[in-house]
mmCIF file of C-alpha atoms in Angstrom:
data_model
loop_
_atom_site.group_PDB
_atom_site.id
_atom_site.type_symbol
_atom_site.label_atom_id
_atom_site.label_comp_id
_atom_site.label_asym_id
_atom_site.label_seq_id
_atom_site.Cartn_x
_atom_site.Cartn_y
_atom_site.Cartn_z
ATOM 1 C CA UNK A 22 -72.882 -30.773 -48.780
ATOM 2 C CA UNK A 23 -69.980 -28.889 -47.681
ATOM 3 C CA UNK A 24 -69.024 -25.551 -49.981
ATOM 4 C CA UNK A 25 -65.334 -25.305 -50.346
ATOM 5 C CA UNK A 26 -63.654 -22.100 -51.621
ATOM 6 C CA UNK A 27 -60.096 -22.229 -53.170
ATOM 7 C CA UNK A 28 -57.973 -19.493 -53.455
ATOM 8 C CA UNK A 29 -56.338 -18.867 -55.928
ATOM 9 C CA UNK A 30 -58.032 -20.602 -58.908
ATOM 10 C CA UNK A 31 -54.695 -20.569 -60.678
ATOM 11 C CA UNK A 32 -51.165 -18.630 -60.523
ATOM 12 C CA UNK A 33 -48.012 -18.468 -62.936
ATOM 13 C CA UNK A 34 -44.798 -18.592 -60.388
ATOM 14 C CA UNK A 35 -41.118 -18.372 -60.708
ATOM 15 C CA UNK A 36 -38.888 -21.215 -59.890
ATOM 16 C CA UNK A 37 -37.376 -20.859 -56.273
ATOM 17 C CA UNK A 38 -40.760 -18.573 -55.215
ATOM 18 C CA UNK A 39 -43.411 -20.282 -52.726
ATOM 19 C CA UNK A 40 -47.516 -19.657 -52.971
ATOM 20 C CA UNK A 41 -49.850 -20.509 -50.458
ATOM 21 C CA UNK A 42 -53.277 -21.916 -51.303
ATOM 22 C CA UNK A 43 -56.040 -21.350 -48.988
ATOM 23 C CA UNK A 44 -59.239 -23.569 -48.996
ATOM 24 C CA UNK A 45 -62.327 -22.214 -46.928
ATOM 25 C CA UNK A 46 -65.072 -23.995 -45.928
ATOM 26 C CA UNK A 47 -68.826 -22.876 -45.717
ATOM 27 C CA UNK A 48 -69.493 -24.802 -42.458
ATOM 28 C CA UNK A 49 -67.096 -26.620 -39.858
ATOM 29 C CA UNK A 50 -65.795 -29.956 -41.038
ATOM 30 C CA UNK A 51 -63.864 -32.709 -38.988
ATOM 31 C CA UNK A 52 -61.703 -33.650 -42.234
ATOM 32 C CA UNK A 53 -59.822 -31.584 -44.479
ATOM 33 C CA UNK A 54 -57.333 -33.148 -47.015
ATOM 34 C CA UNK A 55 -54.840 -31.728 -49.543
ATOM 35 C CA UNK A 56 -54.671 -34.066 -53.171
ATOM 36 C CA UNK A 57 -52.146 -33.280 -55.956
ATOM 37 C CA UNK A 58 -53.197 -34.221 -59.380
ATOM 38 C CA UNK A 59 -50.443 -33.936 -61.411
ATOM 39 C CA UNK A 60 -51.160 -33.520 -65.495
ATOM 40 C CA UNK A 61 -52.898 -36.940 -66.624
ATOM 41 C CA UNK A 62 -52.367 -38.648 -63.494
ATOM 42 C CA UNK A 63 -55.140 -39.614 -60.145
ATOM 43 C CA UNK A 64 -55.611 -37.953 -56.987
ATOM 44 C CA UNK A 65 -52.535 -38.282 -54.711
ATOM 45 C CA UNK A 66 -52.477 -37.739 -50.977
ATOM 46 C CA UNK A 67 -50.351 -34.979 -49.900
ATOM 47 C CA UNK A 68 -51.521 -35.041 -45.938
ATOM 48 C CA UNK A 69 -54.362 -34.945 -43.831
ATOM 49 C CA UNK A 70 -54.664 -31.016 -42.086
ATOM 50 C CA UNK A 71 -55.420 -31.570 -38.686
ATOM 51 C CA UNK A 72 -56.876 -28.675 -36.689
ATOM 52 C CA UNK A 73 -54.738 -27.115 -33.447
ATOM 53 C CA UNK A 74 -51.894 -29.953 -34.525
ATOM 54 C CA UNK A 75 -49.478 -30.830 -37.268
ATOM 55 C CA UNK A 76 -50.528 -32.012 -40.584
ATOM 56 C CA UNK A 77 -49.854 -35.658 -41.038
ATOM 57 C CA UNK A 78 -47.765 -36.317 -44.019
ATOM 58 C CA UNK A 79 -47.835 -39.080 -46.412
ATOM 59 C CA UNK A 80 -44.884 -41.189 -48.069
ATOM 60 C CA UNK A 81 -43.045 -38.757 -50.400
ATOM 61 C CA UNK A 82 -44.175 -35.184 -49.105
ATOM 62 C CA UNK A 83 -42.409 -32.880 -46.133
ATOM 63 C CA UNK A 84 -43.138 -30.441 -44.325
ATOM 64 C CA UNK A 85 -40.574 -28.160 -45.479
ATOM 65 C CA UNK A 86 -41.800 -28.511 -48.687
ATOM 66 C CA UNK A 87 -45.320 -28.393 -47.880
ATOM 67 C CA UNK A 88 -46.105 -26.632 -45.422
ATOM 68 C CA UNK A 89 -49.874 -26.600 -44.007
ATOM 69 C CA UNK A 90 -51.942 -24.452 -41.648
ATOM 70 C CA UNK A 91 -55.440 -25.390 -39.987
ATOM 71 C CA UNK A 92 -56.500 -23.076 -37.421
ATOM 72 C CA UNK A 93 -60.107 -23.844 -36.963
ATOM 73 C CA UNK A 94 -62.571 -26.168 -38.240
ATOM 74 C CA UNK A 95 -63.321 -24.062 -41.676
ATOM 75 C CA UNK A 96 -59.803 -22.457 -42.989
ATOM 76 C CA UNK A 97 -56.267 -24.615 -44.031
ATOM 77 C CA UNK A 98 -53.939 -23.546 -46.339
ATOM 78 C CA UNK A 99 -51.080 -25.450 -48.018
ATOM 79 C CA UNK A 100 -47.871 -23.884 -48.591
ATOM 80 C CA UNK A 101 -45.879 -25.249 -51.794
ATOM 81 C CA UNK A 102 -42.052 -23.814 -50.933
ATOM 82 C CA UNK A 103 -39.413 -23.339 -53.229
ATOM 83 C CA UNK A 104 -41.083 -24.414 -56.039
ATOM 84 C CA UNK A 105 -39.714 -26.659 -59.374
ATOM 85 C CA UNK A 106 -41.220 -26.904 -62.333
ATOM 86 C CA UNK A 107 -42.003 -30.593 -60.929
ATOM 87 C CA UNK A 108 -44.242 -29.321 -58.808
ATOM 88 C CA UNK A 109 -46.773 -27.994 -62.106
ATOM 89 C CA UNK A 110 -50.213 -29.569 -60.839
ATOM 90 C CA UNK A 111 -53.419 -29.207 -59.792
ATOM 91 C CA UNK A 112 -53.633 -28.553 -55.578
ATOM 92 C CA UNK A 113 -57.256 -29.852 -54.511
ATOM 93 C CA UNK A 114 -58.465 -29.474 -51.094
ATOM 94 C CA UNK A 115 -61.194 -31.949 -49.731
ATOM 95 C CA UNK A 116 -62.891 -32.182 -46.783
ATOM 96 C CA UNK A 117 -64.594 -35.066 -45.311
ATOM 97 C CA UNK A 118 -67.211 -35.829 -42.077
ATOM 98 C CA UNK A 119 -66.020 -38.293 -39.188
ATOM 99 C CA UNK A 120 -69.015 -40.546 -40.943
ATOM 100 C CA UNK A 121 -66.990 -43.188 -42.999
ATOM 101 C CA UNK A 122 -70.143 -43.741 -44.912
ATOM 102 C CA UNK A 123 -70.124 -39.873 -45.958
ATOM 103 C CA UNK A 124 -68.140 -39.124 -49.273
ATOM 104 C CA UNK A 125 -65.709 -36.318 -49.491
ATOM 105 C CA UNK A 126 -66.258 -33.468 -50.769
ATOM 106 C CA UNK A 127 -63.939 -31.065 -53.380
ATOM 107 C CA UNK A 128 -63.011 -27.718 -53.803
ATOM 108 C CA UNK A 129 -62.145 -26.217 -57.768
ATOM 109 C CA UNK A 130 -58.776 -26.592 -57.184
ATOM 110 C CA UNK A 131 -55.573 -24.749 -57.806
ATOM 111 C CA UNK A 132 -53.999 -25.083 -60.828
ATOM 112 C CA UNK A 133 -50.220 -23.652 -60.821
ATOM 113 C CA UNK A 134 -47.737 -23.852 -63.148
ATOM 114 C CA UNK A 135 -43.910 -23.092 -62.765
ATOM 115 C CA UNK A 136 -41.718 -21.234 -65.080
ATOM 116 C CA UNK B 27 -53.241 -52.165 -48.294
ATOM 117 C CA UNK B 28 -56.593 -50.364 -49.961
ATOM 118 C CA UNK B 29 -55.966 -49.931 -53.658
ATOM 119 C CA UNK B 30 -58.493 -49.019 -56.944
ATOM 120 C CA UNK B 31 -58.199 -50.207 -60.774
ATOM 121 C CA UNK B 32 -59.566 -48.279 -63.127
ATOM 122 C CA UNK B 33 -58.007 -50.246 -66.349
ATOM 123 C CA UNK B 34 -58.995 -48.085 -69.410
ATOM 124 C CA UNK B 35 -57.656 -44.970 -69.905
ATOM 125 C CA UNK B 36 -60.404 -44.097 -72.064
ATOM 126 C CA UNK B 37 -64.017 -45.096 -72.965
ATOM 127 C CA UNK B 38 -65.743 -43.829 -76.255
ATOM 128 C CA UNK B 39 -69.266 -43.936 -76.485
ATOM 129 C CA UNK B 40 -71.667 -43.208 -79.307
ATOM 130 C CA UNK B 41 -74.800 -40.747 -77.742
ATOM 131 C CA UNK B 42 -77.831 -42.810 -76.672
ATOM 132 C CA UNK B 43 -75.780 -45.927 -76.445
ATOM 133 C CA UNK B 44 -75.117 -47.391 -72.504
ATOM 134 C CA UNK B 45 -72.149 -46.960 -71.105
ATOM 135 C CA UNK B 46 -69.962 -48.414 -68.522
ATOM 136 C CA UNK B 47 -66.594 -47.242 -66.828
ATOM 137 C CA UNK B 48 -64.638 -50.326 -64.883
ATOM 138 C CA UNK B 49 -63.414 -50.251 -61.078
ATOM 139 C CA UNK B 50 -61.915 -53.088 -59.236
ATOM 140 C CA UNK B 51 -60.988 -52.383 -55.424
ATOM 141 C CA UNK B 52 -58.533 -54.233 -53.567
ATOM 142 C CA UNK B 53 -59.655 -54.213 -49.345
ATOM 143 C CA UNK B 54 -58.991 -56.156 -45.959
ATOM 144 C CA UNK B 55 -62.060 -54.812 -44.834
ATOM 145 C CA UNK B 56 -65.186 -54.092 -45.959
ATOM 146 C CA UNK B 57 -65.342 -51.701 -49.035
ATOM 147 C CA UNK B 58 -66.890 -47.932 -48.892
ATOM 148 C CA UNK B 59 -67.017 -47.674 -52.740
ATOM 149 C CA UNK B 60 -67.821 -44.403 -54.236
ATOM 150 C CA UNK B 61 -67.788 -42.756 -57.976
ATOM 151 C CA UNK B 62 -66.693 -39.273 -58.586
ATOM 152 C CA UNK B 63 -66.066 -37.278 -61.777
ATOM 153 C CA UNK B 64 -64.305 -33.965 -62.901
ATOM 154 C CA UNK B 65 -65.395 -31.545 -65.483
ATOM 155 C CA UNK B 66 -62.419 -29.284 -67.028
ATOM 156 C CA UNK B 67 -61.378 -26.850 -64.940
ATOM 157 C CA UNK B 68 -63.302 -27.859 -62.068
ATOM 158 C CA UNK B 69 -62.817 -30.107 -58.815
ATOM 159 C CA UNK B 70 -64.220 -33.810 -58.399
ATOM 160 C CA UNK B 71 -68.316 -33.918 -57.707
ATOM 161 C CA UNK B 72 -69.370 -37.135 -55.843
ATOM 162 C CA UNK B 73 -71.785 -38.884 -57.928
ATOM 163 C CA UNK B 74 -72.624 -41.936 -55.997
ATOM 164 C CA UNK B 75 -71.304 -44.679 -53.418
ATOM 165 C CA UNK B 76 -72.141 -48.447 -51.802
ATOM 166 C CA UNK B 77 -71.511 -48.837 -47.869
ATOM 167 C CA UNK B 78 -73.837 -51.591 -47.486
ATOM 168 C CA UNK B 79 -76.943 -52.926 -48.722
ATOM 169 C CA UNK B 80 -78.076 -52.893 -52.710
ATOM 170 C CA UNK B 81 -75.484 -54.350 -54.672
ATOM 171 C CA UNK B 82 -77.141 -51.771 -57.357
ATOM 172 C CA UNK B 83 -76.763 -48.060 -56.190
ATOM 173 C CA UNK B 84 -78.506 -45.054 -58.159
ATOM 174 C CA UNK B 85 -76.478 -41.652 -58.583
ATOM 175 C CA UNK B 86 -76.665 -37.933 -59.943
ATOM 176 C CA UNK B 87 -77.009 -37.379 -63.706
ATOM 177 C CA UNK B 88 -78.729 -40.798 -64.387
ATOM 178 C CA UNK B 89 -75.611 -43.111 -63.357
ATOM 179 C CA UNK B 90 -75.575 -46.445 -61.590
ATOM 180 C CA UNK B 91 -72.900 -48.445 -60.330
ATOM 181 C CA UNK B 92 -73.253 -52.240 -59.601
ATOM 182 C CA UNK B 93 -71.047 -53.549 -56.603
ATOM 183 C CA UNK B 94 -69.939 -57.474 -57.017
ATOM 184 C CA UNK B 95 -68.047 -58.642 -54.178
ATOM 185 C CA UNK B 96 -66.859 -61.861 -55.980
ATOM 186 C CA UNK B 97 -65.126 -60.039 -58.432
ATOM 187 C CA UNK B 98 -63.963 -57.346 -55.941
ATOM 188 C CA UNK B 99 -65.710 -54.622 -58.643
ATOM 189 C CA UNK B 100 -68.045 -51.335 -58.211
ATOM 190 C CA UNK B 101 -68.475 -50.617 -62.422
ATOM 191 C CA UNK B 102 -69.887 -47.043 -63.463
ATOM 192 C CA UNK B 103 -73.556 -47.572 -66.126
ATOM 193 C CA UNK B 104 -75.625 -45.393 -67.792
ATOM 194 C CA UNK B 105 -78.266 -46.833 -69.699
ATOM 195 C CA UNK B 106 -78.438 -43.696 -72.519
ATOM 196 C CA UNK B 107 -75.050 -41.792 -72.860
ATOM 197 C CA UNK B 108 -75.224 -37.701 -73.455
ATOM 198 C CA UNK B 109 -72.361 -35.632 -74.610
ATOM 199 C CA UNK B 110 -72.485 -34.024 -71.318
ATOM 200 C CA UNK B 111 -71.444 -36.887 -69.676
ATOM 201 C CA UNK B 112 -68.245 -36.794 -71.471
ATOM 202 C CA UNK B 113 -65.579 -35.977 -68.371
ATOM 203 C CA UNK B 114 -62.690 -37.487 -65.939
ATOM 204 C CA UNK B 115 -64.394 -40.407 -64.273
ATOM 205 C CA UNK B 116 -62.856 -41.256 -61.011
ATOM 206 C CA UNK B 117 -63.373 -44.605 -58.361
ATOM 207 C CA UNK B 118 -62.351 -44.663 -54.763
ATOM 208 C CA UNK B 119 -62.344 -46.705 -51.762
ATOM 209 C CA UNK B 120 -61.729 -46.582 -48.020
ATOM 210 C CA UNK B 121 -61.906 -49.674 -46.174
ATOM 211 C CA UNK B 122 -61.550 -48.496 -42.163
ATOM 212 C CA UNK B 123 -64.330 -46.892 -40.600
ATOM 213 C CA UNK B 124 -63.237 -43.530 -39.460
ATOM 214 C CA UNK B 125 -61.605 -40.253 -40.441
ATOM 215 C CA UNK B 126 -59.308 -41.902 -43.362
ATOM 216 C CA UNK B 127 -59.223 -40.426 -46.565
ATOM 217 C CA UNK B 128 -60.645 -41.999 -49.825
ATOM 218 C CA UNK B 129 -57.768 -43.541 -52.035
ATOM 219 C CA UNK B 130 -58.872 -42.911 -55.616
ATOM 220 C CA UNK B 131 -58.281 -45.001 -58.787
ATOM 221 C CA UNK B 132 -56.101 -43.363 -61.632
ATOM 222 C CA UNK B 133 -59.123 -41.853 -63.519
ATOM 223 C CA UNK B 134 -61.358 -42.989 -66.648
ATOM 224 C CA UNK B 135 -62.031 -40.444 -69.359
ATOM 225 C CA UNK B 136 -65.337 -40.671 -70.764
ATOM 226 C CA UNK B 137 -66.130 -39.685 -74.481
ATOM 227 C CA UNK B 138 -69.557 -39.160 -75.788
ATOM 228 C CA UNK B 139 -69.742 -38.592 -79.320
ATOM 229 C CA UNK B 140 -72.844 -37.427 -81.349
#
């Protein structure tokens, strides 16, 4: 499977500051995905990082707010812009194979927390 | 709509005892099932999954998961529980063939106690 790389493991920010998370990928992948897990709560969808187009973005998240790069098959990052201290979570990056059958696969995730 | 029940928050387990973690899936389709769990401080590993086939899949670590399609459910066993196992236990489905992302249940945590 798939080794995914997340950077950074974890970061302290100010309110009203943005970070961007990058996720890199040991081989080229059809699929990558950005989850939030916020604190004692599942895996929710953010968008689906397409490569040479826009992300798509799911019920609930923007752009503006989350931005997100792709520009080949083995790099994305996720932007998290003007950040609350709602926005305290866990940022996991995923990637997946154009095989339905195939699971996804996780990186370590990015755990931030907002003063 | 795809959607995943996981209905305890929590399952404690004495060590060397079997142990099973709940899923029920809701699909139009077809179900991909699949198990993952997370370790503290670390991201989900994939432990095991049913496209087709077996009702009765075999995974990493020792774990099993049985698929019934009458009662729409894909429950997590282990015959003999370690401490080890003791983690974030997570179901997910996808239902369309194709590039969609797995849609994942709101998480089981697993206690193993000596």
């Amino acid at each position: 499977s798939a080794v995914i790389s997340q950077k950074p493991s974890r970061d302290i920010c100010q309110r009203g500051t943005s970070l961007t998370i990058q996720c890199q990928v040991d081989s080229q992948v059809t699929m990558m995905f950005w989850y939030r897990q916020q604190p004692g709560q599942s895996l929710t969808l953010i968008a689906t990082a397409n490569q040479g187009s826009e992300a798509t973005y799911e019920s609930g998240f923007v752009i503006d707010k989350f931005p997100i790069s792709r520009p080949n098959l083995t790099f994305s990052t996720l932007t998290v812009s003007n950040m609350s201290p709602e926005d305290s979570s866990i940022y996991l990056c995923s990637v997946g194979d154009a095989d339905s059958n195939q699971p996804q696969h996780f990186g370590d995730g990015t755990r931030l927390s907002i003063l | 709509a795809q959607s995943v029940a996981q209905p305890e928050d929590q399952v404690n387990v004495a060590e060397g005892n079997p142990l099973t973690v709940k899923c029920t899936y809701s699909v139009s389709g077809n179900p991909y099932l699949f198990w993952y769990v997370q370790y503290p401080n670390r991201g989900l590993q994939f432990l095991l999954k049913y496209i087709t086939g077996d009702n009765l899949v075999k995974g990493s670590y020792g774990f099993e998961a049985e698929f019934n399609k009458s009662q729409t459910s894909f429950h997590l066993k282990k015959p003999s529980a370690l401490v080890s196992d003791s983690a974030l236990y997570f179901c997910a489905v996808r239902d369309i063939p194709g590039n969609t992302p797995l849609v994942f249940g709101k998480g089981t945590r697993l206690s193993v106690i000596a």
